[in-house]
CSV table of C-alpha atoms and ligand atoms in Angstrom, one decimal:
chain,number,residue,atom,x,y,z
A,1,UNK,CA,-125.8,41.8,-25.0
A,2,UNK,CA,-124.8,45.3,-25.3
A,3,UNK,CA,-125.8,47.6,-28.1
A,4,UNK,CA,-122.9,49.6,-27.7
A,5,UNK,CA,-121.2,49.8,-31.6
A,6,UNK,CA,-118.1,47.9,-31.7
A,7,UNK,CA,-115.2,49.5,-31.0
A,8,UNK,CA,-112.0,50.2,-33.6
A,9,UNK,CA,-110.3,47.0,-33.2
A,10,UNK,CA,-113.5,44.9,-33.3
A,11,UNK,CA,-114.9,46.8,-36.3
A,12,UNK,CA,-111.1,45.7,-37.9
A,13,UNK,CA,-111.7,42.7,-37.7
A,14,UNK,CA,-115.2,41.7,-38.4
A,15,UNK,CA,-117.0,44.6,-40.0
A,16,UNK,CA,-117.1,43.4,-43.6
A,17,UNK,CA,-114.9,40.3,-42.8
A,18,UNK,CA,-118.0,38.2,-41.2
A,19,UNK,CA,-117.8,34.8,-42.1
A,20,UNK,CA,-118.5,33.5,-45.9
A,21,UNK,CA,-122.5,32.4,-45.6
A,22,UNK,CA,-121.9,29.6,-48.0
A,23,UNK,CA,-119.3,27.9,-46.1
A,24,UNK,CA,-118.4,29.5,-42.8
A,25,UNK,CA,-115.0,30.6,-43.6
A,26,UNK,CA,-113.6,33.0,-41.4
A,27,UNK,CA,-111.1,34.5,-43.9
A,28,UNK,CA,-113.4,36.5,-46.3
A,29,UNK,CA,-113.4,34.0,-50.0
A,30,UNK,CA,-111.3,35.7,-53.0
A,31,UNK,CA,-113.3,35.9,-55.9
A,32,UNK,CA,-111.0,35.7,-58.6
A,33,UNK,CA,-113.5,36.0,-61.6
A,34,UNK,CA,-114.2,38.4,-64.6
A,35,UNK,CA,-117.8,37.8,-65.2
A,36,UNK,CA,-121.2,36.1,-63.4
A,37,UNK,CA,-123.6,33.6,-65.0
A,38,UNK,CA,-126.6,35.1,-65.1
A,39,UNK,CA,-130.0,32.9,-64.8
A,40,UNK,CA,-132.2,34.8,-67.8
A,41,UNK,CA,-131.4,38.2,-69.1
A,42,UNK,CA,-131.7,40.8,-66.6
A,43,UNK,CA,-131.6,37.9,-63.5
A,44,UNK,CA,-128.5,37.4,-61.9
A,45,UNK,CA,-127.0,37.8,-57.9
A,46,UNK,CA,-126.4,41.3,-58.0
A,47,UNK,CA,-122.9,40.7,-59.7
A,48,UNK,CA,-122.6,41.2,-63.6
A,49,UNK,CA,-119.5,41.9,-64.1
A,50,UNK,CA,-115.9,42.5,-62.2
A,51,UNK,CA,-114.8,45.9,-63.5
A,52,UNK,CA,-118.1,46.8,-61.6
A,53,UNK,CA,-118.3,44.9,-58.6
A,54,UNK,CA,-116.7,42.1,-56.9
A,55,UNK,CA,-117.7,40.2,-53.5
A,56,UNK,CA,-114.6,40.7,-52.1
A,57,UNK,CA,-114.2,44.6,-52.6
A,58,UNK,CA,-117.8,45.0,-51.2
A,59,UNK,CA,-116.2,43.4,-48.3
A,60,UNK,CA,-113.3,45.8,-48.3
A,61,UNK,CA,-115.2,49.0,-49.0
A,62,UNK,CA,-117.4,48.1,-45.9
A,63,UNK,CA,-114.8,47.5,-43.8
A,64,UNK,CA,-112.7,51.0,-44.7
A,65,UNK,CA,-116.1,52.5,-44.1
A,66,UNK,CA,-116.5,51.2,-41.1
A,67,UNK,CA,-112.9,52.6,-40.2
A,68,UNK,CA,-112.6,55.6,-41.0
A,69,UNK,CA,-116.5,56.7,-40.3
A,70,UNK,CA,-118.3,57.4,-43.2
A,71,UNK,CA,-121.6,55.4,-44.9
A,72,UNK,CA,-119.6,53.7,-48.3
A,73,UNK,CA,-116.2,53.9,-49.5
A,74,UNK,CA,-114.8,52.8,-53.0
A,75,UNK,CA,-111.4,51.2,-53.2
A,76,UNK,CA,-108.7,51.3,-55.9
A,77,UNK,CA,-105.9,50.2,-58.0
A,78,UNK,CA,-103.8,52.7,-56.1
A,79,UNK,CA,-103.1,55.9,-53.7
A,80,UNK,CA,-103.0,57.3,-57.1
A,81,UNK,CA,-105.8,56.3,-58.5
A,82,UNK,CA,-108.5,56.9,-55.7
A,83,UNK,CA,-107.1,60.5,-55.9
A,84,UNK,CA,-107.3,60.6,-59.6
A,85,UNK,CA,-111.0,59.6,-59.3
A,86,UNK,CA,-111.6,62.1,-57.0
A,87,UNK,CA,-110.2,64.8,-59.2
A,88,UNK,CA,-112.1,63.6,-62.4
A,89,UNK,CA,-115.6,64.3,-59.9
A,90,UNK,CA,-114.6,67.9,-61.1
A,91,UNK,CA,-115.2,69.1,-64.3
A,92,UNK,CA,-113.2,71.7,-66.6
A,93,UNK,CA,-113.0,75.5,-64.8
A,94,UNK,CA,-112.8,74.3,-61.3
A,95,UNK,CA,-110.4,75.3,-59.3
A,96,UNK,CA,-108.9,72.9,-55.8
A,97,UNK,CA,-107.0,74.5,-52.8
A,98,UNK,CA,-104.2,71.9,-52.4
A,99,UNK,CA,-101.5,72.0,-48.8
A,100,UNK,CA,-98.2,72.8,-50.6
A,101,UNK,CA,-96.6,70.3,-48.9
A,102,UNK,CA,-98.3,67.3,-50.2
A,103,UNK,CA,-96.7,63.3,-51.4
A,104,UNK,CA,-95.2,64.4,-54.6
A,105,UNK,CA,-97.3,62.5,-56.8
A,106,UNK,CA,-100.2,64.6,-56.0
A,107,UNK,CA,-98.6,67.8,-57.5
A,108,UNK,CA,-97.6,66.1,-60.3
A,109,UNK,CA,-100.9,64.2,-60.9
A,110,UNK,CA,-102.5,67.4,-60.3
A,111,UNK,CA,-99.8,70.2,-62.5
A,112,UNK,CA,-98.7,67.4,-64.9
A,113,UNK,CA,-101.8,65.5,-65.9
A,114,UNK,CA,-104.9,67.3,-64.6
A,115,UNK,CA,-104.1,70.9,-66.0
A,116,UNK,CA,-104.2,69.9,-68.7
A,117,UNK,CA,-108.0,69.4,-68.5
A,118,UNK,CA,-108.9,72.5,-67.2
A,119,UNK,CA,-108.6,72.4,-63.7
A,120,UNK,CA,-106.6,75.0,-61.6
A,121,UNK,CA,-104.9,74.0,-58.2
A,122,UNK,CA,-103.2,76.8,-56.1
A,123,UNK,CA,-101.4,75.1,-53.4
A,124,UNK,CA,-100.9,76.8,-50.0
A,125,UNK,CA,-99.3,76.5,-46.1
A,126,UNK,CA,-102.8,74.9,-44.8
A,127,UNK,CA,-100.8,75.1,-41.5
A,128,UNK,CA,-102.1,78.6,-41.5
A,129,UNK,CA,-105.6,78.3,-42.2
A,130,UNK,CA,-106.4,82.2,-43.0
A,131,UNK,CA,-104.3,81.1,-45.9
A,132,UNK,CA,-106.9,78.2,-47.3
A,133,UNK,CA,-109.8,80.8,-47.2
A,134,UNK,CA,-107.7,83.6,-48.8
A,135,UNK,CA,-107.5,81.5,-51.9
A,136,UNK,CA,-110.4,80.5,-52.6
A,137,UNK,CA,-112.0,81.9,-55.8
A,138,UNK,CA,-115.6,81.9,-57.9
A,139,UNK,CA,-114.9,78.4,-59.3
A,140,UNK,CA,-113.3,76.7,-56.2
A,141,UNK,CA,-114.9,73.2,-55.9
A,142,UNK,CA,-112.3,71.4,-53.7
A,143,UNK,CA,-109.8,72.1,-50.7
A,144,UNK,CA,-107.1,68.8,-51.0
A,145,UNK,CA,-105.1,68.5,-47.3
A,146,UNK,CA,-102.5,66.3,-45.5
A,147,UNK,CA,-101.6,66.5,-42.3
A,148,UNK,CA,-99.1,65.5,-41.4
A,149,UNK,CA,-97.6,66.7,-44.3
A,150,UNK,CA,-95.4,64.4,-46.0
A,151,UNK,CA,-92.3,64.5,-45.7
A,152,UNK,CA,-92.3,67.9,-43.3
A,153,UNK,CA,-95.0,66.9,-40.6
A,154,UNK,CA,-96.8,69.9,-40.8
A,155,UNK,CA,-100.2,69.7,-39.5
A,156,UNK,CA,-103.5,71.7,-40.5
A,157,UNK,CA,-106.6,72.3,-38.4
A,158,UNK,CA,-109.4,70.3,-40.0
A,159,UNK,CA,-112.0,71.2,-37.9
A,160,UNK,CA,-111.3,75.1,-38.8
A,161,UNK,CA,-110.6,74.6,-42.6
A,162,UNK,CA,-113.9,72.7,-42.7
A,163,UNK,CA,-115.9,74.9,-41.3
A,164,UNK,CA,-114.6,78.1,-43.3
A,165,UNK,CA,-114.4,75.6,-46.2
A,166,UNK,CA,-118.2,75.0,-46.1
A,167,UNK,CA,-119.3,78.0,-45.6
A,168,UNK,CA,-117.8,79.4,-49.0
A,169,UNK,CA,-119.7,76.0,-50.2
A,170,UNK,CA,-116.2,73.8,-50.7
A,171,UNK,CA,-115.5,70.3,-50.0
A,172,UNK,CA,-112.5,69.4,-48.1
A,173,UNK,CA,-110.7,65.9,-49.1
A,174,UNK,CA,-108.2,64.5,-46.4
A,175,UNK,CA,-105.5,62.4,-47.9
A,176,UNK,CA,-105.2,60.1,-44.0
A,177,UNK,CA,-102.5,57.7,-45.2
A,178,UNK,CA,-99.7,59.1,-42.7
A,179,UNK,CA,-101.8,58.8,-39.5
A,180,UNK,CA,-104.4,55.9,-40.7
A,181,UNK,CA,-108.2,56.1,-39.1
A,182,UNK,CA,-106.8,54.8,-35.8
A,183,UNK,CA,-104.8,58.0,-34.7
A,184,UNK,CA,-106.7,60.1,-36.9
A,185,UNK,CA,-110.9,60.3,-38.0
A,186,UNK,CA,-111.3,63.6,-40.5
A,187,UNK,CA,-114.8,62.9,-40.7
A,188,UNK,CA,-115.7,63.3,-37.2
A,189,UNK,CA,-113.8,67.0,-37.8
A,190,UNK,CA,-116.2,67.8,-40.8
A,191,UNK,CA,-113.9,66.4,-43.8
A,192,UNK,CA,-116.2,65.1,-47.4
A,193,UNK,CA,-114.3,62.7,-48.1
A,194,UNK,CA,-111.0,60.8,-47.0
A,195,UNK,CA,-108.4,59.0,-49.3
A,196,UNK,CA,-105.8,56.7,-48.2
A,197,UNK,CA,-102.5,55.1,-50.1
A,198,UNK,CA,-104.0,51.8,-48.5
A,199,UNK,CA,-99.9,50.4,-49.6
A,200,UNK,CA,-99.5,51.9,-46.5
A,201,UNK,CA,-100.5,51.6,-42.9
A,202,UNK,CA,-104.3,50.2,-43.7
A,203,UNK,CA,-102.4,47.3,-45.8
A,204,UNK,CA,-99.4,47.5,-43.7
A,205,UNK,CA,-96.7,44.9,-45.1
A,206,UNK,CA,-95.7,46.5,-48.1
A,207,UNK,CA,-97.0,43.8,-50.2
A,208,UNK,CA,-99.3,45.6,-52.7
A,209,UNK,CA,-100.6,48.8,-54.0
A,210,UNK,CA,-103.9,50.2,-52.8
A,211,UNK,CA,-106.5,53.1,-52.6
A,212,UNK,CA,-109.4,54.2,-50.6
A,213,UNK,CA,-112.0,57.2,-51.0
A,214,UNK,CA,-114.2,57.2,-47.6
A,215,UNK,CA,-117.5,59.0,-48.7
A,216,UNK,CA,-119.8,60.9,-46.7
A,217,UNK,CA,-122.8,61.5,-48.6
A,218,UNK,CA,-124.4,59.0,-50.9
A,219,UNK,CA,-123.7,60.6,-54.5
A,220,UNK,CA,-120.3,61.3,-53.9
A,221,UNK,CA,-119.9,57.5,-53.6
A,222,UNK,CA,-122.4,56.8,-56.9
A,223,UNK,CA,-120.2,59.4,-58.4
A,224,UNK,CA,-117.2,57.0,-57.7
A,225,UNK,CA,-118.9,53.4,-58.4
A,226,UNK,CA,-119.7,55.7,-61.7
A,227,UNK,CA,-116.1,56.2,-62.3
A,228,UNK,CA,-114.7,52.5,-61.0
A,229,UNK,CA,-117.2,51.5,-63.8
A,230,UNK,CA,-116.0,53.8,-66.6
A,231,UNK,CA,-112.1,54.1,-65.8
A,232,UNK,CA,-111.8,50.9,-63.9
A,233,UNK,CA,-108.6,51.5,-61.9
A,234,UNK,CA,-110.3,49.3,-59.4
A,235,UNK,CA,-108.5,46.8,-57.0
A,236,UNK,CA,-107.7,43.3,-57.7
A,237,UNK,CA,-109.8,41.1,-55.6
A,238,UNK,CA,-106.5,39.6,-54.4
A,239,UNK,CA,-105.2,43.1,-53.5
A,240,UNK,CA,-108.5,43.5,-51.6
A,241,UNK,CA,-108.1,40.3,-49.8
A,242,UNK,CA,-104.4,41.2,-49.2
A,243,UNK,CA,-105.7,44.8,-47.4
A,244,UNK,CA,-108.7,43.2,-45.4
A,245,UNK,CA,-105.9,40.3,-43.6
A,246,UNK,CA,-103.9,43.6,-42.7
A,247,UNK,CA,-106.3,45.9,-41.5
A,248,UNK,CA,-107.1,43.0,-38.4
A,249,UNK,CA,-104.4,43.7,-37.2
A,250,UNK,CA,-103.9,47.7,-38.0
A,251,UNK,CA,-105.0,48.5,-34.0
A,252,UNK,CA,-102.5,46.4,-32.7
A,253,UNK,CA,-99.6,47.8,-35.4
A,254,UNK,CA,-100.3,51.3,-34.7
A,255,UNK,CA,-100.2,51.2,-30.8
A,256,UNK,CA,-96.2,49.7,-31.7
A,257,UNK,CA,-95.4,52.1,-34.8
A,258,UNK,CA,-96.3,54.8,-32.6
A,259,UNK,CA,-94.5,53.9,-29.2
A,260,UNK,CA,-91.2,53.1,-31.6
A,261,UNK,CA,-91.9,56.1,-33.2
A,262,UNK,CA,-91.8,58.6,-30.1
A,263,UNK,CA,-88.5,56.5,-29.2
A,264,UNK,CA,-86.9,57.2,-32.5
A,265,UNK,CA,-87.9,60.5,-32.0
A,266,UNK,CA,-86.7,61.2,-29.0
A,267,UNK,CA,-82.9,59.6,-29.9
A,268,UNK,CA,-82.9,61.4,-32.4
A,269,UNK,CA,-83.7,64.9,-30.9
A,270,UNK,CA,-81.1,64.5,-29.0
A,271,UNK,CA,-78.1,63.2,-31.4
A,272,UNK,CA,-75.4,65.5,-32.0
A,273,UNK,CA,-75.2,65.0,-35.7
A,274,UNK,CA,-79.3,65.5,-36.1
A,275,UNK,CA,-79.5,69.3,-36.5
A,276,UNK,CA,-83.4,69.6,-36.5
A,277,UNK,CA,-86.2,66.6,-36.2
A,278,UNK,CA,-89.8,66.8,-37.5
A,279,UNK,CA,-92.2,65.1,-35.2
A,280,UNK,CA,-95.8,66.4,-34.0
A,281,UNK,CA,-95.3,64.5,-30.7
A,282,UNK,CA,-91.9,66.1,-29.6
A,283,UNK,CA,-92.8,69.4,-27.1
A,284,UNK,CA,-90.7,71.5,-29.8
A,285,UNK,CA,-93.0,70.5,-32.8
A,286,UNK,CA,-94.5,74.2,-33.6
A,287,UNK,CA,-98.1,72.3,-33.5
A,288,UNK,CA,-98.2,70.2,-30.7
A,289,UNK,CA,-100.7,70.8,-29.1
A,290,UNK,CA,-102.9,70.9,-32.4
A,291,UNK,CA,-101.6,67.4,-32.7
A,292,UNK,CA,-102.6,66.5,-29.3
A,293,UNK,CA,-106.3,67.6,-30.0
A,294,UNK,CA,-106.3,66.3,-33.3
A,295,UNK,CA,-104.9,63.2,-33.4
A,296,UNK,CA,-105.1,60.4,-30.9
A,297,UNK,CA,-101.6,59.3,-31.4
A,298,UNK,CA,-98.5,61.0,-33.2
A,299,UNK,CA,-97.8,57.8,-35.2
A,300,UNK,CA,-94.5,56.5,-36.9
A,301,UNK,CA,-93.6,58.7,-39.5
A,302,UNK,CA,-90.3,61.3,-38.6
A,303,UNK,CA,-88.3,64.1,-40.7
A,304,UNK,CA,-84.9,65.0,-39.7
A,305,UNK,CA,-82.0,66.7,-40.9
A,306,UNK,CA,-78.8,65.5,-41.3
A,307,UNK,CA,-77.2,68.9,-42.7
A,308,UNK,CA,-76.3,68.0,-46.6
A,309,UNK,CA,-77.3,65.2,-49.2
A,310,UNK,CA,-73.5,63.7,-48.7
A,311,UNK,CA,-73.9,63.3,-45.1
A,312,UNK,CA,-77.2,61.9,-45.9
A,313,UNK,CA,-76.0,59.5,-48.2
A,314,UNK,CA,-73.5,58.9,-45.6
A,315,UNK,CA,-75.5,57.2,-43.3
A,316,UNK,CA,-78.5,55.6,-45.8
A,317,UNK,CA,-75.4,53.8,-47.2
A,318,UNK,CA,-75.0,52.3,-43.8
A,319,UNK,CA,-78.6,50.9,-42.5
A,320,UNK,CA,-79.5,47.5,-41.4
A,321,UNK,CA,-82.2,47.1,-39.8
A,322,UNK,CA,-83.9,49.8,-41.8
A,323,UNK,CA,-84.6,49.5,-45.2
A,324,UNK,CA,-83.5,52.1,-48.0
A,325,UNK,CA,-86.8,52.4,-49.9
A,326,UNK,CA,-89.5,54.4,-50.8
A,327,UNK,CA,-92.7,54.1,-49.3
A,328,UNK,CA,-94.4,53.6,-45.5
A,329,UNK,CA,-96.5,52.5,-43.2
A,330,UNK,CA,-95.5,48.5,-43.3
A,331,UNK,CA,-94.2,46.7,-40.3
A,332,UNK,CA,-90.6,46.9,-41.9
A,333,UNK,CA,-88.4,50.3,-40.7
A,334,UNK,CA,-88.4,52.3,-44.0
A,335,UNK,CA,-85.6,55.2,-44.6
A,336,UNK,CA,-85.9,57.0,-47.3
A,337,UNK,CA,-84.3,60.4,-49.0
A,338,UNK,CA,-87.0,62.5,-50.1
A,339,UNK,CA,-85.4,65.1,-52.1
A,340,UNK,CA,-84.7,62.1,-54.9
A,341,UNK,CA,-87.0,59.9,-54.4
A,342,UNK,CA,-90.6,60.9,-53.1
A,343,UNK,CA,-90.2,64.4,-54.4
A,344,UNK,CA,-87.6,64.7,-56.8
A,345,UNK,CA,-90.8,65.4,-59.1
A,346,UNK,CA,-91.2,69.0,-57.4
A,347,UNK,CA,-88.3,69.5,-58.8
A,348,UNK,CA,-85.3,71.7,-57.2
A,349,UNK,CA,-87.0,75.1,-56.9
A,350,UNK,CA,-90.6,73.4,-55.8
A,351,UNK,CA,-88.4,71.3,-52.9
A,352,UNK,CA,-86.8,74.7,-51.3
A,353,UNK,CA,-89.8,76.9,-51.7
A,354,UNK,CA,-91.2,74.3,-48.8
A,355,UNK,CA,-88.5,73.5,-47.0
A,356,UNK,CA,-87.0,70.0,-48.2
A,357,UNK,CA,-82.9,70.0,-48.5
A,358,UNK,CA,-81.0,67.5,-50.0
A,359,UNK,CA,-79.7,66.3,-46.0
A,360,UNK,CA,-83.3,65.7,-44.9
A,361,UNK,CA,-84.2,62.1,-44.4
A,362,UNK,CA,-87.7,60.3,-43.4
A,363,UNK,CA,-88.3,57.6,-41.5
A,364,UNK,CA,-91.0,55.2,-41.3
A,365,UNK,CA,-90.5,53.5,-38.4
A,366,UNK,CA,-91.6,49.9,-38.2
A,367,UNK,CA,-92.5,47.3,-35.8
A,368,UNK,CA,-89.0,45.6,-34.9
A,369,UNK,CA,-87.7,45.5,-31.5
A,370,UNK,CA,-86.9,49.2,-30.8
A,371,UNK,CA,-84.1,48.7,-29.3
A,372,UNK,CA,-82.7,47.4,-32.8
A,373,UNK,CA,-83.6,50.5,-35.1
A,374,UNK,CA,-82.2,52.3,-32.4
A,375,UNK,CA,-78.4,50.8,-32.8
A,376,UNK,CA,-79.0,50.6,-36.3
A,377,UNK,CA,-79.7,54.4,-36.6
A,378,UNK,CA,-76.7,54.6,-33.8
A,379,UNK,CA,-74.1,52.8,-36.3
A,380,UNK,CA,-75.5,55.0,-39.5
A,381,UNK,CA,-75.2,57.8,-38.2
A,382,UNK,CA,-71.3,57.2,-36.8
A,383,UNK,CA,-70.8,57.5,-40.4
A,384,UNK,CA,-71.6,61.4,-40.6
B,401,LIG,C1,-99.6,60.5,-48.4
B,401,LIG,C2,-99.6,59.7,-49.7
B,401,LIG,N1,-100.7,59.8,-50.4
B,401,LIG,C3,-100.8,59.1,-51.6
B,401,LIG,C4,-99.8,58.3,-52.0
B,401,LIG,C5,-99.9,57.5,-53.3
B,401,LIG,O1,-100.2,56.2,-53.1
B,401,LIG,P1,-99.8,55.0,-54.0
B,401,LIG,O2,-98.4,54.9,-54.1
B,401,LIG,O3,-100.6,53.8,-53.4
B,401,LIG,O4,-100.4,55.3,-55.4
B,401,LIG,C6,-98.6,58.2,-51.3
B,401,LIG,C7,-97.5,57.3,-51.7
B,401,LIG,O5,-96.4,57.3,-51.1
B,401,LIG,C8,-98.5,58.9,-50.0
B,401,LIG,O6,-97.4,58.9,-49.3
């Protein structure tokens, strides 16, 4: 037998998931329980009570681990709510360098909420990474990136903020939800810690909320079992059961999202009514060949601009196959209008100062036959 660590695809599907010792089950059991008996005070399994721990999360928080490269991860009751945690590490007077261009929630968790407790955020183009290290001041504890950038596809350099990062002493966070650990490993570039929106691509059937914080170093992830324990937005053991059955197959879905992907991409860069298409793996995308070295696929997720929200409207009216919604990543084509609905919370002024019009539509793109999100888009957009 071979040595050799299991590859991605294997690690998917058995690193956490082995089967149950009790009973041999190959599906990992759902504990569905609030407390555990405990022998004599002081003597019980390991498991006291579920706020704290839960068999099945342990299961989950090896295998996302295991994915995405790092010793321990901690999961949660949402995208949200991993990033939350990570943001109550910090304490009053810190400061975070945050990509302008981030999923709207995270401004507004971060402006709307967070201020408010005495943390500072100056957000920047982290495509430029001169920019990261120019704002960076006494009290700056944490630089917060995307890349892609949702919805505008922008990427940054992770092995270059990292390095300038740590050398002023920062951490660097990675929110990986657009590109999932199979296209993308911020780790292995010198990120702290990775988040995910595990609703997404990790789960990847849009049937429940999730998030993820992949640690690298042992008391970031105490510091997170700490805050599971005292602010318990943990995840559901059914929602963690839910994320390990899609993650076996999250090799297989991202080898299709991205080979529909660069197909949707392509139509569409050549449509007459598509003035401009945001996609690191067309030739034109301004970072290309950062995305090449970066990333081991260019994934699913697209930008493209139709000209004006009525033309836009136009053609969401008119989808089939694709699905009017909010939210990514499942095997379902997604469409969505980001200037109301994933960041109508940065607000009209926020929205143009980074580039997001009112005819600018993302696309998730799904794991139907190709060939039938490409009429679909075909009839939608006769309607412009
Ligand atoms: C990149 C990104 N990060 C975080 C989130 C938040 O995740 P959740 O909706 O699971 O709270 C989202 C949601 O769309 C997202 O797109």
């Amino acid at each position: 037998m071979s040595s050799k660590e299991p590859s991605f695809a294997t690690r998917a599907i058995h690193t956490g998931q082995e089967p149950d010792p009790l009973t041999g089950a190959v599906s990992v059991p759902i504990y569905p329980t609030s407390t555990y008996v405990q022998e004599e005070i002081g003597k019980n399994k390991g498991y006291e009570y579920a706020r704290v721990s839960n068999p099945t999360r342990d299961r989950l928080e090896t295998n996302l681990a295991a994915l995405e490269g790092g010793p321990t991860s901690r999961v949660f009751a949402s995208g949200m709510a991993a990033i939350n945690a990570i943001a109550t590490m910090l304490k009053a007077g810190d400061h975070v360098v945050a990509g302008h261009n981030l999923y709207g929630g995270t401004p507004r968790l971060f402006n709307q909420v967070l201020a408010n407790f005495g943390l500072t955020f100056t957000y920047v183009d982290t495509s430029e990474f001169y920019k990261v290290e120019r704002a960076f001041q006494p009290n700056t504890r944490l630089v917060f990136l995307e890349t892609p950038t949702n919805p505008l596809m922008e990427l940054c350099d992770l092995r270059a903020i990292s390095d300038l990062s740590h050398h002023h002493g920062v951490e660097v966070v990675v929110d990986n939800t657009f590109m999932s650990p199979f296209f993308q490993r911020p780790i292995e570039l010198g990120a702290d810690m990775v988040v995910h929106s595990t609703t997404k691509f990790l789960n990847g059937h849009s049937d429940g909320l999730g998030g993820v914080v992949v640690c690298t170093k042992p008391e970031q992830a105490e510091k997170l079992a700490f805050i599971q324990k005292c602010s318990g937005a943990i995840l559901s053991p059914f929602e963690c059961w839910l994320i390990l059955r899609g993650v076996k197959t999250l090799a297989v879905r991202m080898l299709q999202h991205d080979s529909n992907g660069r197909k949707v991409a392509e139509y569409l860069s050549k449509h007459m009514k598509v003035r401009k298409v945001f996609y690191p793996g067309l030739q034109d995308h301004p970072q290309h060949e950062l995305a090449k070295r970066q990333m081991s696929g260019f994934g699913s997720m697209i930008a493209f601009e139709t000209g004006s929200l009525e033309n836009a409207n136009k053609m969401l009216r008119k989808v089939r196959v694709c699905s009017l919604a909010e939210s990514l990543g499942g095997v379902e084509t997604l469409i969505s209008h980001p200037a109301t609905m994933t960041h109508a919370a940065v607000g009209e002024a926020g929205r143009q100062k980074i580039g997001i019009t009112d005819g600018l539509v993302r696309i998730s793109v799904g794991i139907e036959d190709v060939d039938d999100i490409l009429s679909d888009l075909e009839q939608a957009l006769s309607a412009i």
